[in-house]
Coordinates of C-alpha atoms (C1' of nucleotides) in Angstrom, one line a residue:
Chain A
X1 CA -28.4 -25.2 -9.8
X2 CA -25.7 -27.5 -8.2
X3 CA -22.1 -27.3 -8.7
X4 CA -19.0 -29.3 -8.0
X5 CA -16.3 -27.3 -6.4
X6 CA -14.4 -27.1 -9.8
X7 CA -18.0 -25.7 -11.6
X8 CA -18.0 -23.2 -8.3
X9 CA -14.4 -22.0 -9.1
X10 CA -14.7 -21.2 -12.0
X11 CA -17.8 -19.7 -11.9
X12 CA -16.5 -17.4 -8.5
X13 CA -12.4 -17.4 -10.2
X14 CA -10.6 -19.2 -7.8
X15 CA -9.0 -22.4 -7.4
X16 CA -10.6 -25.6 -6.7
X17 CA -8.0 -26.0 -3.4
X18 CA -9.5 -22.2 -2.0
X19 CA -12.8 -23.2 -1.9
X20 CA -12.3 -26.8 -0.1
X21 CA -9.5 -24.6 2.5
X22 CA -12.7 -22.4 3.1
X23 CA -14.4 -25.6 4.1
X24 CA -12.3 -26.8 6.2
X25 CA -11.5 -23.3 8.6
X26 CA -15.6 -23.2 8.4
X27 CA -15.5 -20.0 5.9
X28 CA -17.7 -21.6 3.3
X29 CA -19.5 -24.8 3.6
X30 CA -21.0 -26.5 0.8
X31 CA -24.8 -26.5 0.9
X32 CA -24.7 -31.0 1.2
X33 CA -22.7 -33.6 0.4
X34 CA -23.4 -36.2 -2.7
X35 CA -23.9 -39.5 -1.7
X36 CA -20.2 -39.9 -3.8
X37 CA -19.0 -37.5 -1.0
X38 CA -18.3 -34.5 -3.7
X39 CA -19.1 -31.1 -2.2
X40 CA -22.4 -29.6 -4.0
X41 CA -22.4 -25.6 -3.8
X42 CA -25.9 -24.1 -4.7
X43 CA -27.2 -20.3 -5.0
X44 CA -26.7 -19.4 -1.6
X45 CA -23.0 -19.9 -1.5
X46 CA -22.5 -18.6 -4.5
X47 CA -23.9 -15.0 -2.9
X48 CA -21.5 -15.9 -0.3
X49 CA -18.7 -16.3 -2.0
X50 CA -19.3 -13.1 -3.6
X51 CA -19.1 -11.3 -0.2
X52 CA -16.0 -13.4 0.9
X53 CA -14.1 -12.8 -1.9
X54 CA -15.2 -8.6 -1.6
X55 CA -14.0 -8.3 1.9
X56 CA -11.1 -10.4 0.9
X57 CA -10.3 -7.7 -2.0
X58 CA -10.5 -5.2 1.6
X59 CA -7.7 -7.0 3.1
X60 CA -9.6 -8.7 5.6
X61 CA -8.1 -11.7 6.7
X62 CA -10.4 -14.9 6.4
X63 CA -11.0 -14.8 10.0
X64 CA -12.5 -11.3 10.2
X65 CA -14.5 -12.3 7.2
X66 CA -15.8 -15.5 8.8
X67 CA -16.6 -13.8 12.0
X68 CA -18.6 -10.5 9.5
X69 CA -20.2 -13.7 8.1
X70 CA -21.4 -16.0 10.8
X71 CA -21.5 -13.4 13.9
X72 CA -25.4 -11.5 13.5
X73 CA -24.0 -8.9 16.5
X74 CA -20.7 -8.3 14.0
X75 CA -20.3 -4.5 13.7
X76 CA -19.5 -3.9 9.8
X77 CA -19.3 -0.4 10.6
X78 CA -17.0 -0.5 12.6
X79 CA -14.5 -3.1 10.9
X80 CA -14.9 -1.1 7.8
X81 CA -14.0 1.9 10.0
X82 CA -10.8 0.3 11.3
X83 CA -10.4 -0.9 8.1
X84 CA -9.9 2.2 6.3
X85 CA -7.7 3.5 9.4
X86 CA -5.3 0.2 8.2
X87 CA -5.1 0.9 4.9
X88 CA -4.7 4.9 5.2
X89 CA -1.7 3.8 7.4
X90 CA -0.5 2.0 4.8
X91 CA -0.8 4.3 2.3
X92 CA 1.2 6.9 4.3
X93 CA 4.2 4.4 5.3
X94 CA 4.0 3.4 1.3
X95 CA 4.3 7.1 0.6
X96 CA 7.0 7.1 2.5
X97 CA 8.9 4.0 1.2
X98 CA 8.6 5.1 -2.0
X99 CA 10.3 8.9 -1.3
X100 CA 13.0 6.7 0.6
X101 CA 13.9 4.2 -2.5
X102 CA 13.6 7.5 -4.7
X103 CA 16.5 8.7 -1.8
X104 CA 18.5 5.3 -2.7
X105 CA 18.2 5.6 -6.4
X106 CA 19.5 9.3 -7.0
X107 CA 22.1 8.4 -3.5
X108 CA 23.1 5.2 -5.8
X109 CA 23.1 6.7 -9.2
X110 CA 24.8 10.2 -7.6
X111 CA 27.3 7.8 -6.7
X112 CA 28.3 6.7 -9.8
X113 CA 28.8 10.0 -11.2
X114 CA 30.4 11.6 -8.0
X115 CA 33.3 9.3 -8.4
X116 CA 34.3 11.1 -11.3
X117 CA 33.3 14.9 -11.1
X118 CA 33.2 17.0 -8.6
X119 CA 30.9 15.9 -5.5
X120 CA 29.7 19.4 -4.6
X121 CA 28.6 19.7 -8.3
X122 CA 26.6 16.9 -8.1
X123 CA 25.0 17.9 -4.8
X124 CA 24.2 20.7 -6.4
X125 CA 22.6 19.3 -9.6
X126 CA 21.0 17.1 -7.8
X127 CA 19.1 19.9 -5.9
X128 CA 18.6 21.3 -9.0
X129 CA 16.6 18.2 -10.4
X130 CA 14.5 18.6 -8.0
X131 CA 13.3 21.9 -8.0
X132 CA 13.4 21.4 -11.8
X133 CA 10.9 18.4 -10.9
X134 CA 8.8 20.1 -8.9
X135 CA 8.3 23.1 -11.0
X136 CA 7.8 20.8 -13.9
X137 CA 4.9 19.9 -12.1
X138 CA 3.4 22.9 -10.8
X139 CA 3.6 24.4 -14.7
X140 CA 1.6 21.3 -15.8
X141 CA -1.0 21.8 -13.3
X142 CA -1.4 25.4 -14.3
X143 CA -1.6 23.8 -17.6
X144 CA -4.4 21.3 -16.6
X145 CA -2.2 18.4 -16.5
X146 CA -2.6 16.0 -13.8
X147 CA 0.5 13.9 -13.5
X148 CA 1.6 14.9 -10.1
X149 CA 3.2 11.2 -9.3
X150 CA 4.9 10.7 -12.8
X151 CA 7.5 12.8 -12.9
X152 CA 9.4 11.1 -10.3
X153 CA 8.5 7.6 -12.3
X154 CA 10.4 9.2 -15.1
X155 CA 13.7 10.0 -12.8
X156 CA 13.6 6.2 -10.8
X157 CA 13.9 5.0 -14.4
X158 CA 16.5 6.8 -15.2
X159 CA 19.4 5.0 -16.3
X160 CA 23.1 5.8 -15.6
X161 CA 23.6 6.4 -19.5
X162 CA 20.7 9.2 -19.2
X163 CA 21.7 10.8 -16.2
X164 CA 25.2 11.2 -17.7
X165 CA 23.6 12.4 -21.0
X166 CA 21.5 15.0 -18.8
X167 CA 25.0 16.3 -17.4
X168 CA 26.4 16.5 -20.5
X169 CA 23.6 18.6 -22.0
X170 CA 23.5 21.2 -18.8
X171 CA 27.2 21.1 -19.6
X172 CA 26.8 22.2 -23.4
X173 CA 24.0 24.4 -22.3
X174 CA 26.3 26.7 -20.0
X175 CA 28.5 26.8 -22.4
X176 CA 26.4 28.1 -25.1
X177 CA 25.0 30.3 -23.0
X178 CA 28.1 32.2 -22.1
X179 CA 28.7 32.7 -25.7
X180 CA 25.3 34.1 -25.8
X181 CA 25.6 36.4 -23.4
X182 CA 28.9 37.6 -24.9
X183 CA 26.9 38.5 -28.2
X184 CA 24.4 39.6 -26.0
X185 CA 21.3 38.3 -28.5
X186 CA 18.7 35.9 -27.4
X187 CA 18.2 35.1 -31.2
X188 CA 21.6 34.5 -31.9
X189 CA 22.6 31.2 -32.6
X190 CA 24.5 29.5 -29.2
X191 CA 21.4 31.5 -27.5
X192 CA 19.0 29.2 -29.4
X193 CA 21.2 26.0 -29.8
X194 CA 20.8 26.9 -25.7
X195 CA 17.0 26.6 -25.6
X196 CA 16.9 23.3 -28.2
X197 CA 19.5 21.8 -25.2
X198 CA 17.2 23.0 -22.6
X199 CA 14.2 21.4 -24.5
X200 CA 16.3 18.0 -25.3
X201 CA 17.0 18.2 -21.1
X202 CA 13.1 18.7 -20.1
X203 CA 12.5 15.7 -22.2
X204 CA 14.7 13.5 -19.6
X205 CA 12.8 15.3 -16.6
X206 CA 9.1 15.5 -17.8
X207 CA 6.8 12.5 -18.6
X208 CA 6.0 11.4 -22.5
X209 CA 4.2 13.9 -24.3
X210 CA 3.9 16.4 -21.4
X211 CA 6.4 18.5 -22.9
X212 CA 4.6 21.6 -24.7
X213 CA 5.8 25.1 -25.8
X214 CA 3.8 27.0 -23.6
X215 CA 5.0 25.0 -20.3
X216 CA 8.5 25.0 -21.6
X217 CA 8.4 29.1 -21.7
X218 CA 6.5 29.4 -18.9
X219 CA 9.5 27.2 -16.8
X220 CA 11.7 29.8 -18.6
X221 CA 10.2 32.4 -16.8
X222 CA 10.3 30.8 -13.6
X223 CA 14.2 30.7 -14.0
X224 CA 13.9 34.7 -13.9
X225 CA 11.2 34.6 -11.1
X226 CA 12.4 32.3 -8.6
X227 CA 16.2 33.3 -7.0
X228 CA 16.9 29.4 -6.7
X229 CA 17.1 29.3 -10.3
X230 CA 18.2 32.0 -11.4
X231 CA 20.9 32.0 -8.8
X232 CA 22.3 28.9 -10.1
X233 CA 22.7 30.1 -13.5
X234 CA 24.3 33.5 -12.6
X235 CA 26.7 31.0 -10.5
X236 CA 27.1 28.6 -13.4
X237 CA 27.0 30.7 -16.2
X238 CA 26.9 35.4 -15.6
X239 CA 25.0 37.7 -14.2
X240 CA 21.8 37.9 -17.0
X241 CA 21.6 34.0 -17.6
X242 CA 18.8 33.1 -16.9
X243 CA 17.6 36.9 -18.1
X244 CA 19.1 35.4 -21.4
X245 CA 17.8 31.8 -21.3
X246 CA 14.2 33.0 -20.6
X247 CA 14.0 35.4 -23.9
X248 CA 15.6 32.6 -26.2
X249 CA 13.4 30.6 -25.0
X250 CA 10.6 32.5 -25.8
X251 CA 12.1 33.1 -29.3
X252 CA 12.6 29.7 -30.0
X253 CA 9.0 28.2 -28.6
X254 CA 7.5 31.0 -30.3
X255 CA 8.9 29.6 -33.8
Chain B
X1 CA 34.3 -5.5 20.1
X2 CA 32.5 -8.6 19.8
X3 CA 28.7 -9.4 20.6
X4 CA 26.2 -12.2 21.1
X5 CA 23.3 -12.8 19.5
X6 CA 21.4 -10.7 22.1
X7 CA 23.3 -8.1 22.6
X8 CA 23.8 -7.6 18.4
X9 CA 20.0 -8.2 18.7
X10 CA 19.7 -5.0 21.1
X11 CA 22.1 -2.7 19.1
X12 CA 20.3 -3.4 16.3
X13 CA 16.7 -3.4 17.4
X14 CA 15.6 -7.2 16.2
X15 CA 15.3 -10.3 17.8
X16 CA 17.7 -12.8 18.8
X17 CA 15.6 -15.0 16.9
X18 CA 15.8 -13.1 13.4
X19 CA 19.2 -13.2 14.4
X20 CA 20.0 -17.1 14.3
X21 CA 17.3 -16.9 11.3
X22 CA 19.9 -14.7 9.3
X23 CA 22.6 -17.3 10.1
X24 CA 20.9 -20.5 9.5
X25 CA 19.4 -19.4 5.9
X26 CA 22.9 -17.6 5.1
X27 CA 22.3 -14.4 5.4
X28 CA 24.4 -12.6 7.8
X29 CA 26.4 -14.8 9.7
X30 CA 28.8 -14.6 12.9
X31 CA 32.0 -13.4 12.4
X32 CA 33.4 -16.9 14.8
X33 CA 32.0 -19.6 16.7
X34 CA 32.9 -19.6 20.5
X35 CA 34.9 -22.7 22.2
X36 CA 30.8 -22.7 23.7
X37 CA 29.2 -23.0 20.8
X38 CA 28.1 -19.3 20.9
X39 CA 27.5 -17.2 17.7
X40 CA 30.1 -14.2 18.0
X41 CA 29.8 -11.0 15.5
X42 CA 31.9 -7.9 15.3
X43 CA 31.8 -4.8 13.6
X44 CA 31.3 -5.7 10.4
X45 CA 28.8 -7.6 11.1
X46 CA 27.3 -4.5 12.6
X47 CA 27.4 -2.8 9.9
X48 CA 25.9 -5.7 7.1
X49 CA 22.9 -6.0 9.7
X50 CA 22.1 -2.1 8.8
X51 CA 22.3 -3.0 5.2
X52 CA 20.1 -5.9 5.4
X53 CA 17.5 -4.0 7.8
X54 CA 17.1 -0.9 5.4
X55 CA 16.7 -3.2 2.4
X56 CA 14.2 -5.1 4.3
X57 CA 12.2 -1.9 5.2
X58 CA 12.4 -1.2 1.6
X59 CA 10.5 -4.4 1.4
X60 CA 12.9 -6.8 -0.5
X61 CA 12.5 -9.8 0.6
X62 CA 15.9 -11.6 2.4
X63 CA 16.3 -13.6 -0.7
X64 CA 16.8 -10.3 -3.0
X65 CA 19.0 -9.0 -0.2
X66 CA 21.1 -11.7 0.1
X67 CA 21.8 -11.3 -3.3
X68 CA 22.5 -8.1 -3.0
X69 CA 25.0 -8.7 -0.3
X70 CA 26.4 -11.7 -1.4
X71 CA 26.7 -11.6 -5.7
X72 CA 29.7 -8.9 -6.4
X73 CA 27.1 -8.5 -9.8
X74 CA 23.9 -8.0 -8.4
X75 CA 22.7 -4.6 -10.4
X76 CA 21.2 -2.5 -7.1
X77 CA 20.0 0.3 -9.5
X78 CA 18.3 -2.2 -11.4
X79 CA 16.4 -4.0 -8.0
X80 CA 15.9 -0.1 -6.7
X81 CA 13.8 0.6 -9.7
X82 CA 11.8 -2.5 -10.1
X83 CA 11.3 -2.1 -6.5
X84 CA 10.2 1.4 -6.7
X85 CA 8.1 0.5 -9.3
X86 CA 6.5 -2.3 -7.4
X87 CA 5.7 -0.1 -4.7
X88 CA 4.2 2.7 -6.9
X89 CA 2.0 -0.2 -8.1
X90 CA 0.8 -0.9 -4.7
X91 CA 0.3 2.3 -4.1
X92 CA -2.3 2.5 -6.8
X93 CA -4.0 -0.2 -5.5
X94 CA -4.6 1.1 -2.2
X95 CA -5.8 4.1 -3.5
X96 CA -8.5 2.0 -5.0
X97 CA -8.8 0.0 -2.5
X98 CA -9.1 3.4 0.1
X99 CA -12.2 4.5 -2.5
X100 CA -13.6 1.1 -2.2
X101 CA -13.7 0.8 1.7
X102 CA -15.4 4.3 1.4
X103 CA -17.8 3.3 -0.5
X104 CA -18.4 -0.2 1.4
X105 CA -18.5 2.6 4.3
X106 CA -21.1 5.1 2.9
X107 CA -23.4 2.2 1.5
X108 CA -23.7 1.2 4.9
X109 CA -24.3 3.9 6.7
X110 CA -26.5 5.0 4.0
X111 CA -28.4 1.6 4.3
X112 CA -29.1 2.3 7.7
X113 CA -30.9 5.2 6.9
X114 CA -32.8 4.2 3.8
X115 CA -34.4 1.9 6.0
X116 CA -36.3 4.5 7.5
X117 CA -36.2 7.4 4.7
X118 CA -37.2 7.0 1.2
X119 CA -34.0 5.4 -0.8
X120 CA -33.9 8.0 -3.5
X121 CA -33.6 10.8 -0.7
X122 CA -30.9 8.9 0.7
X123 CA -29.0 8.7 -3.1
X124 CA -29.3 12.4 -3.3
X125 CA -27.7 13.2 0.1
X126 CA -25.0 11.0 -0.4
X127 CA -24.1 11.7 -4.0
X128 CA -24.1 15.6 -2.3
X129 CA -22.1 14.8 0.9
X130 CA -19.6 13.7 -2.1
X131 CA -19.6 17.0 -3.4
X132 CA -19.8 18.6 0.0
X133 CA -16.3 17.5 0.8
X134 CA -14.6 17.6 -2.3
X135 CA -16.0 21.6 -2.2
X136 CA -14.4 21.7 1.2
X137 CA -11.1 20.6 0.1
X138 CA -11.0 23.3 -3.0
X139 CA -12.3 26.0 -1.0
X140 CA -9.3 25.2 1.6
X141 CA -7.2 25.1 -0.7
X142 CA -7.5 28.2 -1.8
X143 CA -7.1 29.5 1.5
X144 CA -3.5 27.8 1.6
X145 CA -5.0 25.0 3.4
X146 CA -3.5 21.4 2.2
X147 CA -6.0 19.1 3.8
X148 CA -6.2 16.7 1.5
X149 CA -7.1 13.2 2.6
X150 CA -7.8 14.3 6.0
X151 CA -11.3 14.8 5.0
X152 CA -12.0 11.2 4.0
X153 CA -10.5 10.3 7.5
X154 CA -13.6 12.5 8.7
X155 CA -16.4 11.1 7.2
X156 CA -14.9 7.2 7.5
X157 CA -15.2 8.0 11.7
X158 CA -18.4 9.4 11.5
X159 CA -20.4 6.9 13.3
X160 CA -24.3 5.9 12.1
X161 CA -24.9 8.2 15.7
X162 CA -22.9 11.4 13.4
X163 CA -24.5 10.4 10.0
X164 CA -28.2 11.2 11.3
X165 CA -27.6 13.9 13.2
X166 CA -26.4 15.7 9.9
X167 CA -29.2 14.1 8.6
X168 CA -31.7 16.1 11.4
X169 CA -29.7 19.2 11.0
X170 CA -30.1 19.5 7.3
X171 CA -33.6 18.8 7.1
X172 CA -33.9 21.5 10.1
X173 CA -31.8 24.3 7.8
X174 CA -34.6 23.2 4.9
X175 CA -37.4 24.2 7.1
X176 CA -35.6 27.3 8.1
X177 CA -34.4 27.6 4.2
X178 CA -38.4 28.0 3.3
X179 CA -39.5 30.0 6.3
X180 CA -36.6 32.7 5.4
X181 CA -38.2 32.7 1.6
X182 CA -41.3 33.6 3.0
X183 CA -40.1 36.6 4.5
X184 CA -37.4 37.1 1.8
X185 CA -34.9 38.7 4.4
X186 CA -31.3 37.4 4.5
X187 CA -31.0 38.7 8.4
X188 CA -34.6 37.2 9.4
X189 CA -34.2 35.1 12.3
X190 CA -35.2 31.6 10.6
X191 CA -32.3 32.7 8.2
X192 CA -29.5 33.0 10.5
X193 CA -30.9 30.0 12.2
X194 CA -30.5 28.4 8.8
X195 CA -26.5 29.6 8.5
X196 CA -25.8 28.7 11.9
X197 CA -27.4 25.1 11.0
X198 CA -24.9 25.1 8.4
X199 CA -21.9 25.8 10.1
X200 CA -23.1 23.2 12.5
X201 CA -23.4 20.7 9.6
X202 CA -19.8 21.9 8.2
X203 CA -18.2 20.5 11.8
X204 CA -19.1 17.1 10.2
X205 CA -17.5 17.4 7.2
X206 CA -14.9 19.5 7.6
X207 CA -11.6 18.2 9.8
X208 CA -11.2 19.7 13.1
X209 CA -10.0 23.6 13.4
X210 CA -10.6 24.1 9.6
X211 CA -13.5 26.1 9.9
X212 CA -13.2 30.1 9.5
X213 CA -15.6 32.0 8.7
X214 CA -13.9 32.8 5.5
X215 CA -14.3 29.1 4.0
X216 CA -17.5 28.9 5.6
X217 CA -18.7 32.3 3.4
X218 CA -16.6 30.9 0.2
X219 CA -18.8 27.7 0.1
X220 CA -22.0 29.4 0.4
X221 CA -20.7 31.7 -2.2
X222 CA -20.4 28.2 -4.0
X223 CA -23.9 27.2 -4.0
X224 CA -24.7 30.0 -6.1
X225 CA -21.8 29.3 -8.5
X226 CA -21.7 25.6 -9.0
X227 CA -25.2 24.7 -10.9
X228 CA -25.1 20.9 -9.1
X229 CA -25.9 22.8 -5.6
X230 CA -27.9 25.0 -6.9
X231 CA -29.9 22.8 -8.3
X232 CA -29.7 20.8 -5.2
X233 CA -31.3 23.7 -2.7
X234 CA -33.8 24.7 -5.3
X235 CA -35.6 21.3 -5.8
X236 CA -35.4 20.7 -2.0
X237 CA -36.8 24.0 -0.7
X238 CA -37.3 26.5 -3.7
X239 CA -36.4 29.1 -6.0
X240 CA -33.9 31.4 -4.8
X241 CA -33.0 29.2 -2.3
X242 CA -28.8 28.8 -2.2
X243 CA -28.9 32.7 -2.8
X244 CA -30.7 33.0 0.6
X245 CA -28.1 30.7 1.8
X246 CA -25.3 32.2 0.9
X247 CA -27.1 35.7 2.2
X248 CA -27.9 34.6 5.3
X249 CA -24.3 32.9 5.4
X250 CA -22.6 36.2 4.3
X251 CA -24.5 37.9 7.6
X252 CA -23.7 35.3 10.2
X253 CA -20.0 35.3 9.2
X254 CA -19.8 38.8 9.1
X255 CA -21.1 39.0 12.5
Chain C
dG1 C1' -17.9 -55.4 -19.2
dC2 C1' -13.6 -52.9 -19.7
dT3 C1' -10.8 -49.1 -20.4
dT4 C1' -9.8 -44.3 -20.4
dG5 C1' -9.8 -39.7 -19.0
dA6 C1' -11.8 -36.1 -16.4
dG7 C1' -13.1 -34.9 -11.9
dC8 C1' -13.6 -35.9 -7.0
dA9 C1' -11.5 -36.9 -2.2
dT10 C1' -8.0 -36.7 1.6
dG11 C1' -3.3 -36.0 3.3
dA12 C1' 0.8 -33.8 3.5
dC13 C1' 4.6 -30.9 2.4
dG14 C1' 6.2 -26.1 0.9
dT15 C1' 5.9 -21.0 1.2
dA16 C1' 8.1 -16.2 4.3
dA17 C1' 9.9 -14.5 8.2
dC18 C1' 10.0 -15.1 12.0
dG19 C1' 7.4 -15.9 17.4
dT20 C1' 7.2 -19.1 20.8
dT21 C1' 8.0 -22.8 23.8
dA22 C1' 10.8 -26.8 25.3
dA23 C1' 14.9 -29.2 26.8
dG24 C1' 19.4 -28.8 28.0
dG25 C1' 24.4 -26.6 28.3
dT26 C1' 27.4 -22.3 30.0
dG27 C1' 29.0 -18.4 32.9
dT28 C1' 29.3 -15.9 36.9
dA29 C1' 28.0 -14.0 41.3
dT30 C1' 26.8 -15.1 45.9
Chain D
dA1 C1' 26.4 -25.2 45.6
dT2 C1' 22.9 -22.8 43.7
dA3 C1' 20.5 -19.3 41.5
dC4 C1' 20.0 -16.7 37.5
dA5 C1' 21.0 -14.9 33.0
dC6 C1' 22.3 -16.3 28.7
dC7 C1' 23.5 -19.6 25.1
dT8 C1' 22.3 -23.8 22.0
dT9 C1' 19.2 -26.8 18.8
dA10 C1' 14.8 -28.6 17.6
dA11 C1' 10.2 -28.1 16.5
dC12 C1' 5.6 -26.4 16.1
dG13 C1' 2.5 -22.2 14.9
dT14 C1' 1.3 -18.5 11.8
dT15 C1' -1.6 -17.1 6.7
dA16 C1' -3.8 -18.5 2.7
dC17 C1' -3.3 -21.2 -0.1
dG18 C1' -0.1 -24.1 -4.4
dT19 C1' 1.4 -28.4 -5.5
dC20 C1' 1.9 -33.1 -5.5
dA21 C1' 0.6 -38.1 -4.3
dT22 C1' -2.6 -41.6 -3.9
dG23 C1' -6.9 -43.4 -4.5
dC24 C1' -12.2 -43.3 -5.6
dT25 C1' -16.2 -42.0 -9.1
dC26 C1' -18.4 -41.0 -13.3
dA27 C1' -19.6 -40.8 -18.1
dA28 C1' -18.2 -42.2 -22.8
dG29 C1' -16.5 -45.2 -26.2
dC30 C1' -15.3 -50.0 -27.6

DNA sequence: GCTTGAGCATGACGTAACGTTAAGGTGTAT
DNA sequence: ATACACCTTAACGTTACGTCATGCTCAAGC
């Protein structure tokens, strides 16, 4: 029931050098030394090295963890309590970092496109992305998807090529829907070569294998109910656009 | 137009030391050397400190950032999404980790208790304070509340002083619970004792200014609906005991 | 008994991004 | 002339080990 500090290592998953550090700064003393002078570990540090390695999972520095371990008055409670005050912290500045570097990436890939078109119409689409985003995600959670997070994973991976291709699609879109609304027939064909554009354009916005017929019309809809939307398509496209985008939609889901 | 290392060091909120750090590892050096030896920046120096800091509080370390700075091909979409997904990585982990200091948390408060209380009691009432606060975030919710984590913050405070007074108070609403079964009236006194022992034992769960008496009336309302509180009330007082609850509660809140 | 290879020990340097003295030169106001 | 603020370089301290380098120990095979 004796091991050698390699045996203990492997038996606990950590190096051979950890455990003889944790000697040395006190942490973890071995149970005696062999008359050879090899460090011999038995039962007892082996619970011990369990709980070391726990509170080192929390965070704790090896000095908290030796004073938890060696200190009988040590209030766990209480570290635990400050603990979890750390690592909330954390968790908020992360949440933070992350919306900035999502900032940097659309600022940075904005950029790229800005040189060449118009920079209000990229302000603009950008907006647009998103509310598109967000509404993405509020029709999935009426759906009973959870994926809340994802959807912006999908845009920070977004490549230059596919941010192009997105404009290029919104481009042929508006196009195809002004020729709709000339014929004035959600079945007709630009109305419906419209919604496949709009369902090709979801796919670059909403995570793998989210997209589904009933969330696609039911974003269709929210072009007609919420004035951000459908004020950007009567400015983009006519008055009735997204009147027009919503019922081919619905056609074409419904096929 | 020119500065020394502690006056660039004041503009830019560092330290003169991080300063001579940049220069010596190559990082953001002086625009000239004084005939004294003394480091001298300008403007653009200024303006490549700003660079380097928000990169840095983007968490890259000064060797990606020099990089960045320094090699005309360095891809900064590329870094931006690795980066982003490095942090979304860590993000996950602290959530886990958050859950797991809970837990640490509640097992030892809880342990403190069991001590004294039979261990299986001690289960139940924790397994149900789980249930209690996730009931308290959806009933919130639905009032428009977002409280979200804030709850967790609640209970992780609570000290071992908090944890057995809502101990005492909900073994006080039990007693009341039975006595108001007896008399099978909702506006008895021992009921309305019991609802005010509830609202009492809320202002432990619940973050500060949450309660109304509107949540307070939905979760009640919740006992009967949601079978594991039911079940919960009737094996610890008896039959017919979470629709006294929610009587009683209806009465006080009305009141 | 000897060699070989695995395993043990200690010691010391490297890591990241600075903080913190320590010892000594510079600039300016009194 | 001196006091005081500011500059310089050098070097150690921090955290939790990884990674050699050098040398001892142990068990197996010849």
């Amino acid at each position: 029931m004796n091991y050698t500090v390699t045996q203990m290592s492997r038996l606990a998953g950590v190096s051979a050098r950890t455990l003889r550090y944790y000697d040395k700064i006190g942490l973890l003393k071995p149970e005696f030394i062999n008359e050879s002078g090899y460090r011999m570990y038995g039962p007892k540090q082996v619970d011990l090295l369990q709980q070391i390695l726990f509170y080192r999972e929390l965070r704790f520095s090896l000095k908290e963890i030796s004073k938890m371990l060696h200190v009988p008055s040590f209030s766990l409670i209480g570290a635990l309590t400050e603990q979890h005050q750390k690592l909330i912290a954390e968790q908020k500045r992360l949440d933070l970092l992350i919306a900035t570097v999502e900032k940097a990436l659309a600022a940075q890939k904005g950029e790229l496109i800005m040189s060449d078109q118009e920079k209000f119409e990229g302000f603009k689409k950008q907006m647009l992305d998103q509310n598109e985003k967000q509404y993405g995600k509020e029709i999935h959670e009426k759906y009973g998807d959870h994926i809340v997070n994802q959807s912006n994973d999908q845009f920070a991976q977004m490549s230059k090529e596919d941010y192009e291709a997105t404009v290029a699609i919104q481009n042929e879109l508006i196009q195809n829907l002004k020729q709709a609304l000339k014929l004035n027939d959600p079945a007709s064909e630009p109305a419906q070569k419209a919604a496949d554009l709009h369902r090709q354009w979801l796919f670059y916005f909403w995570p793998e294998g989210t997209y589904t017929k009933e969330a696609h019309a039911g974003l269709a809809q929210m072009y007609v109910d919420d004035s951000r939307f459908t004020h950007y398509y009567e400015d983009h496209v006519a008055e009735g656009a997204a009147k027009m985008l919503r019922d081919a939609v619905r056609i074409y889901t419904s096929k």
